[in-house]
PDB file of C-alpha atoms in Angstrom:
ATOM      1  CA  MET A   1     -14.417 -11.293  -6.402  1.00  0.00           C
ATOM      2  CA  ASP A   2     -11.352 -12.866  -4.804  1.00  0.00           C
ATOM      3  CA  SER A   3      -8.841 -10.797  -2.854  1.00  0.00           C
ATOM      4  CA  ARG A   4      -6.270 -10.654  -5.660  1.00  0.00           C
ATOM      5  CA  ALA A   5      -8.839  -9.387  -8.167  1.00  0.00           C
ATOM      6  CA  ARG A   6     -10.123  -6.839  -5.640  1.00  0.00           C
ATOM      7  CA  ILE A   7      -6.565  -5.597  -5.007  1.00  0.00           C
ATOM      8  CA  GLU A   8      -5.820  -5.317  -8.732  1.00  0.00           C
ATOM      9  CA  ALA A   9      -9.111  -3.482  -9.318  1.00  0.00           C
ATOM     10  CA  GLU A  10      -8.279  -0.983  -6.557  1.00  0.00           C
ATOM     11  CA  LEU A  11      -4.819  -0.359  -8.058  1.00  0.00           C
ATOM     12  CA  ALA A  12      -6.454   0.200 -11.447  1.00  0.00           C
ATOM     13  CA  TYR A  13      -8.850   2.659  -9.796  1.00  0.00           C
ATOM     14  CA  ALA A  14      -5.850   4.475  -8.271  1.00  0.00           C
ATOM     15  CA  ARG A  15      -4.205   4.800 -11.687  1.00  0.00           C
ATOM     16  CA  GLU A  16      -7.479   6.031 -13.214  1.00  0.00           C
ATOM     17  CA  ALA A  17      -7.942   8.604 -10.446  1.00  0.00           C
ATOM     18  CA  ARG A  18      -4.448   9.915 -11.113  1.00  0.00           C
ATOM     19  CA  ARG A  19      -5.159  10.184 -14.844  1.00  0.00           C
ATOM     20  CA  HIS A  20      -8.122  12.395 -13.955  1.00  0.00           C
ATOM     21  CA  GLY A  21      -6.030  14.619 -11.695  1.00  0.00           C
ATOM     22  CA  LYS A  22      -7.438  13.214  -8.450  1.00  0.00           C
ATOM     23  CA  GLU A  23      -4.147  12.590  -6.666  1.00  0.00           C
ATOM     24  CA  GLY A  24      -5.743  12.387  -3.220  1.00  0.00           C
ATOM     25  CA  ARG A  25      -8.150   9.683  -4.390  1.00  0.00           C
ATOM     26  CA  ALA A  26      -5.240   7.874  -6.070  1.00  0.00           C
ATOM     27  CA  ARG A  27      -3.287   7.829  -2.781  1.00  0.00           C
ATOM     28  CA  VAL A  28      -6.295   6.541  -0.841  1.00  0.00           C
ATOM     29  CA  SER A  29      -6.879   3.731  -3.336  1.00  0.00           C
ATOM     30  CA  ALA A  30      -3.183   2.833  -3.427  1.00  0.00           C
ATOM     31  CA  ARG A  31      -3.125   2.651   0.370  1.00  0.00           C
ATOM     32  CA  ARG A  32      -6.293   0.546   0.407  1.00  0.00           C
ATOM     33  CA  ALA A  33      -4.914  -1.923  -2.165  1.00  0.00           C
ATOM     34  CA  ALA A  34      -1.654  -2.295  -0.247  1.00  0.00           C
ATOM     35  CA  GLY A  35      -3.557  -2.833   3.009  1.00  0.00           C
ATOM     36  CA  TRP A  36      -5.728  -5.488   1.399  1.00  0.00           C
ATOM     37  CA  ALA A  37      -2.560  -7.232   0.180  1.00  0.00           C
ATOM     38  CA  VAL A  38      -1.255  -7.286   3.761  1.00  0.00           C
ATOM     39  CA  ALA A  39      -4.549  -8.800   4.948  1.00  0.00           C
ATOM     40  CA  ALA A  40      -4.459 -11.409   2.163  1.00  0.00           C
ATOM     41  CA  HIS A  41      -0.871 -12.408   2.965  1.00  0.00           C
ATOM     42  CA  TYR A  42      -1.279 -12.348   6.752  1.00  0.00           C
ATOM     43  CA  PRO A  43      -4.814 -13.679   7.413  1.00  0.00           C
ATOM     44  CA  ASP A  44      -4.577 -13.077  11.179  1.00  0.00           C
ATOM     45  CA  THR A  45      -4.517  -9.321  10.478  1.00  0.00           C
ATOM     46  CA  SER A  46      -7.556  -9.211   8.198  1.00  0.00           C
ATOM     47  CA  GLN A  47      -9.885  -7.492  10.690  1.00  0.00           C
ATOM     48  CA  GLN A  48      -7.823  -4.283  10.690  1.00  0.00           C
ATOM     49  CA  ASP A  49      -8.197  -1.262   8.401  1.00  0.00           C
ATOM     50  CA  ALA A  50      -5.678  -0.610   5.613  1.00  0.00           C
ATOM     51  CA  TYR A  51      -3.897   2.178   7.486  1.00  0.00           C
ATOM     52  CA  SER A  52      -3.352  -0.003  10.577  1.00  0.00           C
ATOM     53  CA  LEU A  53      -2.206  -2.905   8.416  1.00  0.00           C
ATOM     54  CA  LEU A  54       0.414  -0.710   6.750  1.00  0.00           C
ATOM     55  CA  GLN A  55       1.619   0.526  10.137  1.00  0.00           C
ATOM     56  CA  TRP A  56       1.867  -3.102  11.259  1.00  0.00           C
ATOM     57  CA  LEU A  57       3.824  -4.040   8.113  1.00  0.00           C
ATOM     58  CA  GLU A  58       6.219  -1.131   8.671  1.00  0.00           C
ATOM     59  CA  ARG A  59       7.041  -2.483  12.153  1.00  0.00           C
ATOM     60  CA  ASN A  60       7.345  -6.132  11.054  1.00  0.00           C
ATOM     61  CA  THR A  61      11.088  -6.819  11.087  1.00  0.00           C
ATOM     62  CA  GLU A  62      10.585 -10.133   9.276  1.00  0.00           C
ATOM     63  CA  VAL A  63       9.636  -8.230   6.127  1.00  0.00           C
ATOM     64  CA  ALA A  64      12.120  -6.834   3.594  1.00  0.00           C
ATOM     65  CA  ARG A  65      13.231  -3.289   4.406  1.00  0.00           C
ATOM     66  CA  GLU A  66      12.002  -1.884   1.074  1.00  0.00           C
ATOM     67  CA  LEU A  67       8.467  -3.137   1.789  1.00  0.00           C
ATOM     68  CA  ARG A  68       8.558  -1.755   5.333  1.00  0.00           C
ATOM     69  CA  SER A  69       9.734   1.617   4.022  1.00  0.00           C
ATOM     70  CA  ALA A  70       7.025   1.667   1.350  1.00  0.00           C
ATOM     71  CA  ALA A  71       4.394   0.877   3.994  1.00  0.00           C
ATOM     72  CA  GLY A  72       5.658   3.740   6.141  1.00  0.00           C
ATOM     73  CA  ARG A  73       5.524   6.195   3.258  1.00  0.00           C
ATOM     74  CA  LEU A  74       1.948   5.176   2.458  1.00  0.00           C
ATOM     75  CA  THR A  75       0.883   6.199   5.963  1.00  0.00           C
ATOM     76  CA  GLU A  76       2.484   9.655   5.818  1.00  0.00           C
ATOM     77  CA  GLN A  77       0.186  12.641   5.494  1.00  0.00           C
ATOM     78  CA  VAL A  78       0.428  15.464   3.004  1.00  0.00           C
ATOM     79  CA  ASN A  79       1.309  18.981   4.167  1.00  0.00           C
ATOM     80  CA  GLU A  80      -0.819  22.137   3.852  1.00  0.00           C
ATOM     81  CA  ASP A  81       0.147  22.364   0.172  1.00  0.00           C
ATOM     82  CA  HIS A  82      -1.025  18.775  -0.394  1.00  0.00           C
ATOM     83  CA  GLN A  83       2.562  17.600  -0.935  1.00  0.00           C
ATOM     84  CA  LEU A  84       4.063  14.421   0.478  1.00  0.00           C
ATOM     85  CA  PRO A  85       7.231  14.744   2.585  1.00  0.00           C
ATOM     86  CA  HIS A  86       9.102  12.357   0.254  1.00  0.00           C
ATOM     87  CA  PRO A  87       9.664  12.046  -3.508  1.00  0.00           C
ATOM     88  CA  GLU A  88       8.539   8.417  -3.849  1.00  0.00           C
ATOM     89  CA  ASP A  89       5.344   7.700  -5.767  1.00  0.00           C
ATOM     90  CA  PRO A  90       2.595   6.227  -3.552  1.00  0.00           C
ATOM     91  CA  LEU A  91       1.217   4.136  -6.410  1.00  0.00           C
ATOM     92  CA  GLU A  92       4.642   2.603  -6.983  1.00  0.00           C
ATOM     93  CA  ASP A  93       4.967   1.959  -3.241  1.00  0.00           C
ATOM     94  CA  ALA A  94       1.580   0.222  -3.202  1.00  0.00           C
ATOM     95  CA  GLU A  95       2.443  -1.858  -6.257  1.00  0.00           C
ATOM     96  CA  MET A  96       5.756  -2.878  -4.659  1.00  0.00           C
ATOM     97  CA  ILE A  97       3.911  -4.080  -1.558  1.00  0.00           C
ATOM     98  CA  VAL A  98       1.222  -5.877  -3.557  1.00  0.00           C
ATOM     99  CA  VAL A  99       3.707  -7.648  -5.820  1.00  0.00           C
ATOM    100  CA  GLY A 100       6.032  -8.530  -2.947  1.00  0.00           C
ATOM    101  CA  LEU A 101       3.277  -9.954  -0.763  1.00  0.00           C
ATOM    102  CA  LEU A 102       1.324 -11.755  -3.456  1.00  0.00           C
ATOM    103  CA  ARG A 103       4.516 -13.266  -4.871  1.00  0.00           C
ATOM    104  CA  GLY A 104       5.801 -14.100  -1.423  1.00  0.00           C
ATOM    105  CA  ASP A 105       9.009 -12.008  -1.650  1.00  0.00           C
ATOM    106  CA  VAL A 106       8.723 -10.578   1.823  1.00  0.00           C
ATOM    107  CA  GLU A 107      11.654 -12.001   3.742  1.00  0.00           C
ATOM    108  CA  ARG A 108      13.985  -9.611   5.447  1.00  0.00           C
ATOM    109  CA  ASP A 109      17.190  -8.751   3.582  1.00  0.00           C
TER     110      ASP A 109
END
């Protein structure tokens, strides 16, 4: 399976997990798919885990601000009530990163 197919399959798994009420699993899969997209777009980073790749993307000032912000949100932890500290949807953030990187729309604005 090539990297694009693997990324798309992981996003589909995230959506399926959400449909079954497994929001934690959905967030993990969304984060993993976004991290794999970073590794596919920036081959020199491919030996890192998804979380580290998203932290790297968040700090990369050559990348569009919306992608950096989405990467940062995907690395935030839930609170004791299992709530994120922001209203944005992690699956939408992951999809934004995947689409932006795979399409090549990553330049800073």
